[in-house]
Short mmCIF file of C-alpha atoms and ligand atoms in Angstrom, two decimals:
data_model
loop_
_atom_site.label_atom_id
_atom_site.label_comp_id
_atom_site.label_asym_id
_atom_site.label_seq_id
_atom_site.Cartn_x
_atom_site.Cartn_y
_atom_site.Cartn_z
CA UNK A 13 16.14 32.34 -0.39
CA UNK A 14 16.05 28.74 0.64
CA UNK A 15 13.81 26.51 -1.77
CA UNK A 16 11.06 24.76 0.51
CA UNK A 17 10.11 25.31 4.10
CA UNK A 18 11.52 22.83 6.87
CA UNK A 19 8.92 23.93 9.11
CA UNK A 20 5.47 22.82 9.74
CA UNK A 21 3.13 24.52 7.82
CA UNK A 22 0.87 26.80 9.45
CA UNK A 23 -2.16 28.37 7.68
CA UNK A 24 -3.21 31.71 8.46
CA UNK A 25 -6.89 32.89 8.67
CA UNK A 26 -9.03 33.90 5.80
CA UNK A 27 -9.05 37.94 5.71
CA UNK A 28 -12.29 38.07 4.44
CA UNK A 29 -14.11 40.78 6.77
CA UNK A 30 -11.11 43.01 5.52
CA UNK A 31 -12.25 44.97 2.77
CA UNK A 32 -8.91 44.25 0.49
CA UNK A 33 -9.79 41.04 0.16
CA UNK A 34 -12.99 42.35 -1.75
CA UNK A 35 -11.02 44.57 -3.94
CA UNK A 36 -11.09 42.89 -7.57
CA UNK A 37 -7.53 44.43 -8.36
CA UNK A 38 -5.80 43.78 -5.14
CA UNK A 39 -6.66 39.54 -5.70
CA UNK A 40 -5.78 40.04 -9.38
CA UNK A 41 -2.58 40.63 -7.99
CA UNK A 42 -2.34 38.08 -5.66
CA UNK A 43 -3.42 35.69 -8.16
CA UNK A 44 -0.67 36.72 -10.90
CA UNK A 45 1.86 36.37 -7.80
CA UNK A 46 0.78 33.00 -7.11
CA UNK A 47 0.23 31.88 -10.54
CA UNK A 48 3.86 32.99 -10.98
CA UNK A 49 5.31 30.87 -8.53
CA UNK A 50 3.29 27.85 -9.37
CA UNK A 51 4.71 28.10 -12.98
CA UNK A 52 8.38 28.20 -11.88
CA UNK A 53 7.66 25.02 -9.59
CA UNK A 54 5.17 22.95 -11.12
CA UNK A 55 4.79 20.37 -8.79
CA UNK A 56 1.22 20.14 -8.76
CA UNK A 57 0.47 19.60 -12.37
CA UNK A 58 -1.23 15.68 -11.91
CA UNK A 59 -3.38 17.00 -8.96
CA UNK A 60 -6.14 18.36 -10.52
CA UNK A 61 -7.09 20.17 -13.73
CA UNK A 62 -6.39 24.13 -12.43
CA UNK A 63 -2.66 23.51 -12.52
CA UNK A 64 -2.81 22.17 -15.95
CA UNK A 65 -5.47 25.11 -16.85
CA UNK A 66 -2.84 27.66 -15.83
CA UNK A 67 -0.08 25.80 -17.32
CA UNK A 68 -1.17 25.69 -20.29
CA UNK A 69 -2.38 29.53 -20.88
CA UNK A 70 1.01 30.45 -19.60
CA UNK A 71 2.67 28.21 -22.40
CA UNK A 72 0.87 29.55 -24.86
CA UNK A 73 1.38 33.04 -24.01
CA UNK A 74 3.59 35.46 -26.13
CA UNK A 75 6.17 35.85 -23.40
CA UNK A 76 5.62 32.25 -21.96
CA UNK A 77 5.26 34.03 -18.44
CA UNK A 78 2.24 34.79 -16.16
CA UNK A 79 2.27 38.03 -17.44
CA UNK A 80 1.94 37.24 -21.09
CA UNK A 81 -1.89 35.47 -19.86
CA UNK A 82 -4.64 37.58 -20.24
CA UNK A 83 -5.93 38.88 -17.03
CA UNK A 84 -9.50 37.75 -18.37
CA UNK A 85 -8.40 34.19 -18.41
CA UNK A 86 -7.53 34.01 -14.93
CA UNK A 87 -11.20 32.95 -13.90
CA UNK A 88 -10.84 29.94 -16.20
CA UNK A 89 -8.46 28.94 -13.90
CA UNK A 90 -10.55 29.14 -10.74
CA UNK A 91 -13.60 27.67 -11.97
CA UNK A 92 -11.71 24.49 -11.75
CA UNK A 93 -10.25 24.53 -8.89
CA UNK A 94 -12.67 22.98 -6.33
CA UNK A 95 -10.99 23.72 -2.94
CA UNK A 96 -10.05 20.31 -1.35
CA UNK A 97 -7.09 22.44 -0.13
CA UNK A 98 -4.82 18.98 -0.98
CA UNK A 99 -1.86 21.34 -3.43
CA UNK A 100 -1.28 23.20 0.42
CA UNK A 101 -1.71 20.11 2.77
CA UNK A 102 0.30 17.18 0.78
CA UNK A 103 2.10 19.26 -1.67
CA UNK A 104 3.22 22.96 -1.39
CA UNK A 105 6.44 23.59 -0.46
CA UNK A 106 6.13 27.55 0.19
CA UNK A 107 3.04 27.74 2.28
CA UNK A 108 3.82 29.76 5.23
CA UNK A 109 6.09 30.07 7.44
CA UNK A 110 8.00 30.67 4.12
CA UNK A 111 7.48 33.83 3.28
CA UNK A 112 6.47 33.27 -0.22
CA UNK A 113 3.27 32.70 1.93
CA UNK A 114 1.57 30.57 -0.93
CA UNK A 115 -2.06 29.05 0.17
CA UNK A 116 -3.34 28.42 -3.42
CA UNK A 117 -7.18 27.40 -2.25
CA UNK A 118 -7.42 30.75 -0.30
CA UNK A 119 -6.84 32.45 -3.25
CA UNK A 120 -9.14 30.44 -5.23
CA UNK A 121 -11.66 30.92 -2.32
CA UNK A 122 -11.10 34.95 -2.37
CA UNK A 123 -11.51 34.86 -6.83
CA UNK A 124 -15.19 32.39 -5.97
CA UNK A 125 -15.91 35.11 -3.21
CA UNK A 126 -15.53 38.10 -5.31
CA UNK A 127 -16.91 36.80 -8.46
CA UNK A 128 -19.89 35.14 -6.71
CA UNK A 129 -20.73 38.57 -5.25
CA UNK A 130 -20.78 39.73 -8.86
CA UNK A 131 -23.74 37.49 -9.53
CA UNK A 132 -24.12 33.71 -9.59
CA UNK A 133 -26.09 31.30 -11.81
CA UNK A 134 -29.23 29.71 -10.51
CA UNK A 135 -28.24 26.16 -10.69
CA UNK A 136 -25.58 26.58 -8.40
CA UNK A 137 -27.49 28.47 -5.56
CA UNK A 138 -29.63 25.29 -6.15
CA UNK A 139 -26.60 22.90 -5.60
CA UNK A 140 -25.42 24.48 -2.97
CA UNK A 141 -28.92 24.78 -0.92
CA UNK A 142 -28.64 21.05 0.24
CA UNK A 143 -30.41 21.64 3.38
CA UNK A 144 -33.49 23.87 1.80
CA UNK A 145 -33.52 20.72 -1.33
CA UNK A 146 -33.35 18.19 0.96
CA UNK A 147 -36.57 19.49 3.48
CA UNK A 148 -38.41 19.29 0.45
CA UNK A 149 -37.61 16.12 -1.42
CA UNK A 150 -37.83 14.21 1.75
CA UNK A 151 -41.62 14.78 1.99
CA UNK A 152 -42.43 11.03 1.02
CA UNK A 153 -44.22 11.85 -2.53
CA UNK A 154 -41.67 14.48 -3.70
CA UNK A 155 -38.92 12.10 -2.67
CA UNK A 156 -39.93 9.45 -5.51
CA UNK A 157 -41.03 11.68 -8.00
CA UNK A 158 -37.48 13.71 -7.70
CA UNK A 159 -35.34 10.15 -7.68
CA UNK A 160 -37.72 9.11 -10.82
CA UNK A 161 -37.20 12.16 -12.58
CA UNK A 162 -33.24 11.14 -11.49
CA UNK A 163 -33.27 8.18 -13.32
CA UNK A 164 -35.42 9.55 -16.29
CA UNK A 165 -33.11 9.96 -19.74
CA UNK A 166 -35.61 12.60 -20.91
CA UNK A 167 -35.67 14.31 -17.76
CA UNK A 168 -31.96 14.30 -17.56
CA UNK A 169 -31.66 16.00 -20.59
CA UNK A 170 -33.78 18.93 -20.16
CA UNK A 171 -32.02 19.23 -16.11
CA UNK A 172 -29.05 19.08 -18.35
CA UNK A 173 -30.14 21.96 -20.70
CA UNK A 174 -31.96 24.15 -18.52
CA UNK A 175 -29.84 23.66 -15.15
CA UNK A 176 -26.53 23.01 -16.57
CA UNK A 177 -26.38 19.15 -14.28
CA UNK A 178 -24.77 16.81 -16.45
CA UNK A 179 -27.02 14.06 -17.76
CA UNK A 180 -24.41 11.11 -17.20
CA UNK A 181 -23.83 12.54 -13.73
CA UNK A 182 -25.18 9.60 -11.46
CA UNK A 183 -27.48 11.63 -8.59
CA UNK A 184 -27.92 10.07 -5.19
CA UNK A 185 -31.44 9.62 -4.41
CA UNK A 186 -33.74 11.12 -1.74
CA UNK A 187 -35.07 9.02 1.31
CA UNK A 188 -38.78 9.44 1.75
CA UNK A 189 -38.08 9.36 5.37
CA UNK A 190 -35.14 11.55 6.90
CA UNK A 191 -32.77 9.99 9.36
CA UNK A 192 -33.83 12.67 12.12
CA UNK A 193 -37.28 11.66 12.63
CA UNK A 194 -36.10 8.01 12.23
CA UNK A 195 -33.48 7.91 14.62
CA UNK A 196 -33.80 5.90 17.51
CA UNK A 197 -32.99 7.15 21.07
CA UNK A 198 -29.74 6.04 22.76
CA UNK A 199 -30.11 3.39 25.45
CA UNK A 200 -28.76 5.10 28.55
CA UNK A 201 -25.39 4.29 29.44
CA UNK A 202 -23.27 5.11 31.65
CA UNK A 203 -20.77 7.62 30.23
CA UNK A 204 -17.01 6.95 30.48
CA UNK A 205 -14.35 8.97 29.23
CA UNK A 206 -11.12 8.24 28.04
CA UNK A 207 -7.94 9.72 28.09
CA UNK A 208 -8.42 10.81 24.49
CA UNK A 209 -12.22 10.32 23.77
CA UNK A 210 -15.25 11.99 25.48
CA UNK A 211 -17.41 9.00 26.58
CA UNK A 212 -20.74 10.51 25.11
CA UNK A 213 -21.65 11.27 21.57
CA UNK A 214 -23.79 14.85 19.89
CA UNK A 215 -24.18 13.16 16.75
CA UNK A 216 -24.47 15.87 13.84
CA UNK A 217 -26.33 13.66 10.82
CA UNK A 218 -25.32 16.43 8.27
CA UNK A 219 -27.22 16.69 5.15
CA UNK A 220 -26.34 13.69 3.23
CA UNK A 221 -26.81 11.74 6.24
CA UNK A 222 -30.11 13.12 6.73
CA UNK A 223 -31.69 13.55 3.44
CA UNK A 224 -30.03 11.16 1.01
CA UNK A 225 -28.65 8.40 2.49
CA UNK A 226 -29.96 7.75 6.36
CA UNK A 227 -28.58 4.18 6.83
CA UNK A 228 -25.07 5.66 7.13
CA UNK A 229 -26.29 7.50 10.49
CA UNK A 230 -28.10 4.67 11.34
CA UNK A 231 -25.11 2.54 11.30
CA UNK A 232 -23.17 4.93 13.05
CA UNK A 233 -25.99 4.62 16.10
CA UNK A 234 -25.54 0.97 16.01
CA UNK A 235 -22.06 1.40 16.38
CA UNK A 236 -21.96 3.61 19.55
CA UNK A 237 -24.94 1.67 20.64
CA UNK A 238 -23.04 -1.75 20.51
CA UNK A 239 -19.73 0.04 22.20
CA UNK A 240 -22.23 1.01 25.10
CA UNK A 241 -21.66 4.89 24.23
CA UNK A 242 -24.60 7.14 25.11
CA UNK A 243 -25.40 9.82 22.44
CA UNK A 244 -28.08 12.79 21.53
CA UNK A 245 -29.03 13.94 18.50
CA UNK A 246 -27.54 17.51 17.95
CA UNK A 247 -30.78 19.50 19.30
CA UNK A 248 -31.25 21.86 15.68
CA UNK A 249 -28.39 21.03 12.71
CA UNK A 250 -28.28 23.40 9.47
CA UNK A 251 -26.23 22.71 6.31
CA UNK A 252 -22.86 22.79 7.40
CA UNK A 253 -21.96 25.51 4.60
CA UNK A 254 -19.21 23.90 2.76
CA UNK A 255 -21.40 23.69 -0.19
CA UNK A 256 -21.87 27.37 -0.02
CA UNK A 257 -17.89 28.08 0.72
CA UNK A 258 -17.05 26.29 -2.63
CA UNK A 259 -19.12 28.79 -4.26
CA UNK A 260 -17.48 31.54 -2.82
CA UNK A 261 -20.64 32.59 -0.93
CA UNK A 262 -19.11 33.51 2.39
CA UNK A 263 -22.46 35.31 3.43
CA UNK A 264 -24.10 31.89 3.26
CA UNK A 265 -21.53 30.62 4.98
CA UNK A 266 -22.24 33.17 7.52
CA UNK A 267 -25.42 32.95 7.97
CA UNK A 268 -25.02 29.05 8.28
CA UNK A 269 -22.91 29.14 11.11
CA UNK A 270 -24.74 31.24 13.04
CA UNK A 271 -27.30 28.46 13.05
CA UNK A 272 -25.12 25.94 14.00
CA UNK A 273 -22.48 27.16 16.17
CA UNK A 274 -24.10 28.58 19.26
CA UNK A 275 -25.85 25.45 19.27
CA UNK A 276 -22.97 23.25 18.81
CA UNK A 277 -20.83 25.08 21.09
CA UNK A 278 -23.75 23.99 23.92
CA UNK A 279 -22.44 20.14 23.55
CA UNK A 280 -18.70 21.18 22.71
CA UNK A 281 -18.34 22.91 26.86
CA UNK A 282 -20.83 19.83 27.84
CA UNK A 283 -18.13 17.44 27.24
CA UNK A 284 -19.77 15.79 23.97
CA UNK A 285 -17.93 14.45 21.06
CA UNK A 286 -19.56 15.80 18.08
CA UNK A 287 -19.27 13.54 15.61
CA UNK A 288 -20.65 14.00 11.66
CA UNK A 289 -20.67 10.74 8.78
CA UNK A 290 -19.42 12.78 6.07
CA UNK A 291 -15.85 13.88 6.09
CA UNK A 292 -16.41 17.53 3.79
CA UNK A 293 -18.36 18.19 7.16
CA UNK A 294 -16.38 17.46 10.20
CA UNK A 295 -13.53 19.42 8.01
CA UNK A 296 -16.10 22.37 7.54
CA UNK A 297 -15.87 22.71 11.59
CA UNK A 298 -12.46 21.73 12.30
CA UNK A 299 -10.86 23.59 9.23
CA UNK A 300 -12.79 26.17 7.38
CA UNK A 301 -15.10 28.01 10.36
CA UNK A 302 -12.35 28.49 12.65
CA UNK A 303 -9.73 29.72 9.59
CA UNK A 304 -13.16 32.14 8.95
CA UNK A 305 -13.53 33.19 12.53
CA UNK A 306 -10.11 33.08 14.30
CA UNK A 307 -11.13 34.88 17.46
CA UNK A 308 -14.57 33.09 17.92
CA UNK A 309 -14.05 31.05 21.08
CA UNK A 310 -17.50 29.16 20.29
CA UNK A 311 -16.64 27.95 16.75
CA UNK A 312 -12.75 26.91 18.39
CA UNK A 313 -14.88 25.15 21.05
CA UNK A 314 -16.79 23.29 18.29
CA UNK A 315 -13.77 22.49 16.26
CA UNK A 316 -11.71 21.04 19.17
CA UNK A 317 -14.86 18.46 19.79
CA UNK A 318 -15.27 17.70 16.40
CA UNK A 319 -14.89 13.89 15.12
CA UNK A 320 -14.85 11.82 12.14
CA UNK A 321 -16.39 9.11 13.00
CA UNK A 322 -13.56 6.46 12.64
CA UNK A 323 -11.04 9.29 14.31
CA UNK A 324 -13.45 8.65 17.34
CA UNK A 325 -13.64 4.72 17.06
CA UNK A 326 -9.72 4.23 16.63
CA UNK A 327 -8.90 6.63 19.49
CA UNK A 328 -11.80 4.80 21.41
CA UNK A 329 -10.05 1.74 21.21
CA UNK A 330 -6.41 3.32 21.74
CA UNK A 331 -8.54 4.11 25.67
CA UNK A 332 -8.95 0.40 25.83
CA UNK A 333 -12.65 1.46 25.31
CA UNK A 334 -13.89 -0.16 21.98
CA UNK A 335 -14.98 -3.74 21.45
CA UNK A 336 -13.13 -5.52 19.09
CA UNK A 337 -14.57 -9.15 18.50
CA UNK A 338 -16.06 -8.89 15.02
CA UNK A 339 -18.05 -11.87 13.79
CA UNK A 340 -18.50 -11.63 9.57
CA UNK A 341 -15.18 -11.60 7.80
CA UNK A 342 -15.68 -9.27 4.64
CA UNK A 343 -12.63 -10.15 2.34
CA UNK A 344 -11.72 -7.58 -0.38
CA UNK A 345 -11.99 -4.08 0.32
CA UNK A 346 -11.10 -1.04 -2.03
CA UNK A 347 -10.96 1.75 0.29
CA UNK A 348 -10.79 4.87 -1.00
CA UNK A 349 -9.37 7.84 1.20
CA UNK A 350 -11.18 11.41 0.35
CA UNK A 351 -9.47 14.32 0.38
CA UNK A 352 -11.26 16.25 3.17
CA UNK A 353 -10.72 13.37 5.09
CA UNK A 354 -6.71 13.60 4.01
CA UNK A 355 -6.55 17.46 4.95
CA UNK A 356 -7.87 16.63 8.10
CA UNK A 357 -4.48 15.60 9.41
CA UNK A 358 -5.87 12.26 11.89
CA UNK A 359 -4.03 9.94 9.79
CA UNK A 360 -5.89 6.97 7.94
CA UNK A 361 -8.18 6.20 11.13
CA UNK A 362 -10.87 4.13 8.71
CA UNK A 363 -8.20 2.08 7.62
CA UNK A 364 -6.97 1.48 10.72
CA UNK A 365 -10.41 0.31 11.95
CA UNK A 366 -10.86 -1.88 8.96
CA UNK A 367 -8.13 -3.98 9.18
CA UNK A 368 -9.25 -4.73 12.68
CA UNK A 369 -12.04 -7.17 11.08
CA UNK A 370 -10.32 -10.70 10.83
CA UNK A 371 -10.79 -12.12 7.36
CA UNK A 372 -10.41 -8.62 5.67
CA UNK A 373 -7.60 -6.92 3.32
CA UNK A 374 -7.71 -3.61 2.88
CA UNK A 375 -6.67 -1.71 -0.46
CA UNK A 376 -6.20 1.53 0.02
CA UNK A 377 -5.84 4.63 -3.11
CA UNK A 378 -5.50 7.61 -1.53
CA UNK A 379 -5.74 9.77 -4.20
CA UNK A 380 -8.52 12.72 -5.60
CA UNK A 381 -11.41 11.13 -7.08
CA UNK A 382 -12.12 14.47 -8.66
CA UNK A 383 -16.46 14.72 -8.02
CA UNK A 384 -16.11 17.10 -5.10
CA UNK A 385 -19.48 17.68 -3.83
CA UNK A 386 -21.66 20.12 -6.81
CA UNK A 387 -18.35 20.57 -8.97
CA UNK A 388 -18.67 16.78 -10.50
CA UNK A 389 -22.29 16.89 -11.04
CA UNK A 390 -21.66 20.22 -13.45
CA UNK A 391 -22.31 19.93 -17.22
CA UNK A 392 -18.93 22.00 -17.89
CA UNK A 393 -16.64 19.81 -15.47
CA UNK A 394 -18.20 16.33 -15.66
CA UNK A 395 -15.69 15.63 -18.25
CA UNK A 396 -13.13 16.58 -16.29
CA UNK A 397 -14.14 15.16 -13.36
CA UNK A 398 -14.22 11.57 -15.19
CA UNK A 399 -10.29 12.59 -16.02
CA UNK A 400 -9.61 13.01 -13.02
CA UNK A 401 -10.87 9.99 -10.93
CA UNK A 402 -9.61 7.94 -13.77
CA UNK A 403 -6.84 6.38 -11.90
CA UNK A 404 -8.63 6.03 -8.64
CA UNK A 405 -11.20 4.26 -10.93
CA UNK A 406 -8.59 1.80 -12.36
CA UNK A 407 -6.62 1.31 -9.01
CA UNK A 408 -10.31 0.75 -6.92
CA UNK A 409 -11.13 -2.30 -9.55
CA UNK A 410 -7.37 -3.72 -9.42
CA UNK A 411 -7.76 -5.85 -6.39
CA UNK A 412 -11.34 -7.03 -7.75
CA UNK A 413 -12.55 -6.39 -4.22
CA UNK A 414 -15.92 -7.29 -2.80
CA UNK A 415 -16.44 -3.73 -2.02
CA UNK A 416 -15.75 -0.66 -2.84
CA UNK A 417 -16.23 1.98 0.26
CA UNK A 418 -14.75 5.59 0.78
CA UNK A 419 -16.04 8.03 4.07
CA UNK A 420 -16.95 10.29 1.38
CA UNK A 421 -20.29 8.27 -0.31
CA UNK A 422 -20.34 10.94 -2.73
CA UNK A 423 -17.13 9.91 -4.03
CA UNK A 424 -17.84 5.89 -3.81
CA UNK A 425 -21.09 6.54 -6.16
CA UNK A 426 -18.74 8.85 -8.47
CA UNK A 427 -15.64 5.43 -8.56
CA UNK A 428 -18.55 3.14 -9.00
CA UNK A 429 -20.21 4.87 -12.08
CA UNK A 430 -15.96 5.57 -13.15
CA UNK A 431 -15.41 1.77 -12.58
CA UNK A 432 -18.11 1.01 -15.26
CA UNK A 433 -17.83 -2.75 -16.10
CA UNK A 434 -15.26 -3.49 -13.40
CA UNK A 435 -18.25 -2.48 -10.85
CA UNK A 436 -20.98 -5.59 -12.15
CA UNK A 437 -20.72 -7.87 -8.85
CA UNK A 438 -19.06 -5.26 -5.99
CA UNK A 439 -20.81 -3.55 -3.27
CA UNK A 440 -20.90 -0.06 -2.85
CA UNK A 441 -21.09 0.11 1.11
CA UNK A 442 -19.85 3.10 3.48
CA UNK A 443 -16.75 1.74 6.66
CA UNK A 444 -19.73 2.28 8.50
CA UNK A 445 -21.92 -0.53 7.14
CA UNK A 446 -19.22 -2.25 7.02
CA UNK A 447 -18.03 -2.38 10.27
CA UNK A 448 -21.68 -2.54 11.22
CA UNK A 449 -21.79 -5.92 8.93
CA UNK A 450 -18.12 -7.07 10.82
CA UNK A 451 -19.90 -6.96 14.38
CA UNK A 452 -23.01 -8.86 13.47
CA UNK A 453 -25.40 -6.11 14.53
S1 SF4 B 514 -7.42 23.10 -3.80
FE1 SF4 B 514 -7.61 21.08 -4.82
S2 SF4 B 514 -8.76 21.52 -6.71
FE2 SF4 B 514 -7.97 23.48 -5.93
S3 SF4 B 514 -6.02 23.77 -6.97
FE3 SF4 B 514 -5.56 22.77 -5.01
S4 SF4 B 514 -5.52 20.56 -5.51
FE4 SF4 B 514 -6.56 21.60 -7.21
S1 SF4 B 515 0.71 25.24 -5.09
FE1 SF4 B 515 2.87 25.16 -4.39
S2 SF4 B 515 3.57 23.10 -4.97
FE2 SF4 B 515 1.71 23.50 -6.14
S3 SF4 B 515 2.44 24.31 -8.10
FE3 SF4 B 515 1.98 26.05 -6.76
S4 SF4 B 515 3.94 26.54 -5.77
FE4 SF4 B 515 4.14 24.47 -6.63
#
């Protein structure tokens, strides 16, 4: 059989309503199939720390095969793995069409599913609740008290004890007032499309966005505002459900999206753009839902009109539609390319827009900073998730930039607490700020 596909991969949907893909045996399988072809190839090994997880129980086996590893010591395998899907988009050679049919993160996803279904700790229904957390420690008193008891060594320690979150683990804070109910209205402009861009905006603030850090929605109004491009907040947003998917809790997920899509789908056949700050999210509708629900013409809908923001911007100005006299020349960037933005396929769009600011250079590390969104903030992987950003850490300080910035701003807090020393004087701002900043507004 040839080695490597020539085609373009293709990914095919997530089985999950079919009851095989609950059976514990049947994924067992599938795992020790995978597992075996990931030891013969080994390709993967620097991505993360499943591969070297698996690698190294295999080594150590009696017959130095994937059969020699305990069955029992699969799950230690999966509980690193934190699906960014990057071993199938930048690095597998056998996902389908070859018929070796390997999509590592699916069967990750379908070991999370089953096991989560067995029973799940309380700290991570916690971590993955984002939307239910963030309602409550936005209310103005709670919000202080919860980023004091954030910053509180003592605290820290007994959230570290009793919760399982790491100590060390840097937390972004709460905003005592939540970007929806501070958001102003959009001027009304006429709306003009382009050949490749709807010419009005649904803006979905997701739950970062919303809750923890508002000015990066706010700077993405200014930014639509200044390019004359009407927009509506989306009418009623929910948690987007990736936090639940990484858990394996695809009834969450469920539920989630039948918050979100029917209402989504509303601005998706209106003609809207739907556009979300944080990359994990616009990949939760363009990727995960419609791999989840293949035949659902409403989640489709809402992928096709999905966004990221700088996608939106750089294809703006590709329909001669985007203003492009910047006044504030930033210098040194370090720019820091997520993963879900990577699997998203659009190309490096924030770069792009970036080096349109005169008086800027751009470096850009486009590797895994290793935080993920709960996974980092873990008492049993903040170790490893230190590991692993280590060389986006290093490579970020290199250029001793002005500021450090990545779409993800979960990741930019996790590379400035990795930077350490090498962070005293930079800024930690979002390439929304900063292109806010470049136009002066
Ligand atoms: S999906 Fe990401 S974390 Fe999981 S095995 Fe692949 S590269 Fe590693
Ligand atoms: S996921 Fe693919 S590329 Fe990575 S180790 Fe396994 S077989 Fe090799």
């Amino acid at each position: 059989m040839r080695e490597g596909s020539l085609e373009a991969p293709t990914r095919h949907p997530l089985d999950w309503k079919n009851p095989e893909f609950w059976d514990p045996a049947k994924a067992e399988k599938e795992l020790e199939r995978i597992f075996g072809i990931c030891h013969g190839c080994r390709r993967c090994v620097n991505l993360c720390t499943t591969f070297p997880t698996l690698f190294d129980l295999v080594d150590a086996s009696p017959t130095l095969e994937v059969d020699g590893v305990a069955k029992a010591d699969f799950g230690s395998v999966v509980d690193q793995c934190y699906l960014c899907d990057l071993c199938y988009m930048t690095k597998c050679p056998y996902v389908p069409p070859h018929p070796w049919n390997v999509d590592f993160p699916h069967v990750m996803l379908r070991a999370k599913a089953i096991k989560f279904r067995q029973g799940v700790k309380l700290r991570d229904r916690l971590l993955s609740s984002t939307d239910a957390i963030g309602k409550l420690a936005a209310i103005p008193v709670v919000a202080q008290t919860v980023n004091a008891v954030n910053r509180n060594a003592i605290s820290r320690q007994v959230l570290h004890s009793v919760l399982g979150v790491h100590k060390d683990r840097e937390l972004p804070p709460y905003a005592s007032r939540k970007f929806r109910s501070t958001a102003k209205p959009s001027p009304a402009f006429p709306v003009r499309d382009g050949k490749n861009t709807p010419g009005k905006v649904a803006v979905y603030a997701t739950c970062y966005g919303n809750y923890n850090e508002p000015g990066l929605a706010h700077d993405l109004l200014a930014i639509l505002e200044h390019n004359e491009i009407p927009y509506v907040l989306v009418e009623k947003e929910a948690c987007c459900g990736m936090p639940k998917l990484e858990l394996g809790d695809l009834q969450g997920v469920d539920s989630l999206k039948k918050q979100n899509i029917p209402v989504l789908a509303r601005y998706a056949r209106d003609g809207y753009a739907i556009l979300a700050p944080v990359p994990s999210c616009s990949l939760m509708y363009k990727q995960e839902l419609p791999l989840m629900y293949p035949e659902d013409a409403d989640t489709l809908a809402v992928g096709d009109a999905m966004f990221d923001p700088f996608e939106y911007l750089v294809m703006r100005r590709k329909d001669g539609l985007l203003k492009t006299a910047f006044v504030t020349r930033l210098g040194k960037i370090a720019y820091h390319v997520p993963c879900h933005s990577r699997v998203q396929n659009m190309g490096q769009k924030t770069r792009e827009a970036l080096e349109m600011i005169p008086g800027t250079e751009v470096k850009v590390v486009e590797r895994c900073s290793g935080h993920d969104g709960t996974w980092g903030v873990k008492a049993e992987y903040f170790d490893n998730s230190m590991k692993i950003g280590r060389p986006v850490f290093r490579q970020m300080a290199e250029p001793k930039p002005d500021y450090v910035s990545s779409d993800c701003p979960i990741a930019a807090r996790h590379i400035m607490q990795g930077m350490g020393e090498a962070a005293a004087g930079v800024e930690k701002s979002h390439p929304l700020a900063l292109v806010r900043k470049a136009y002066g507004i």
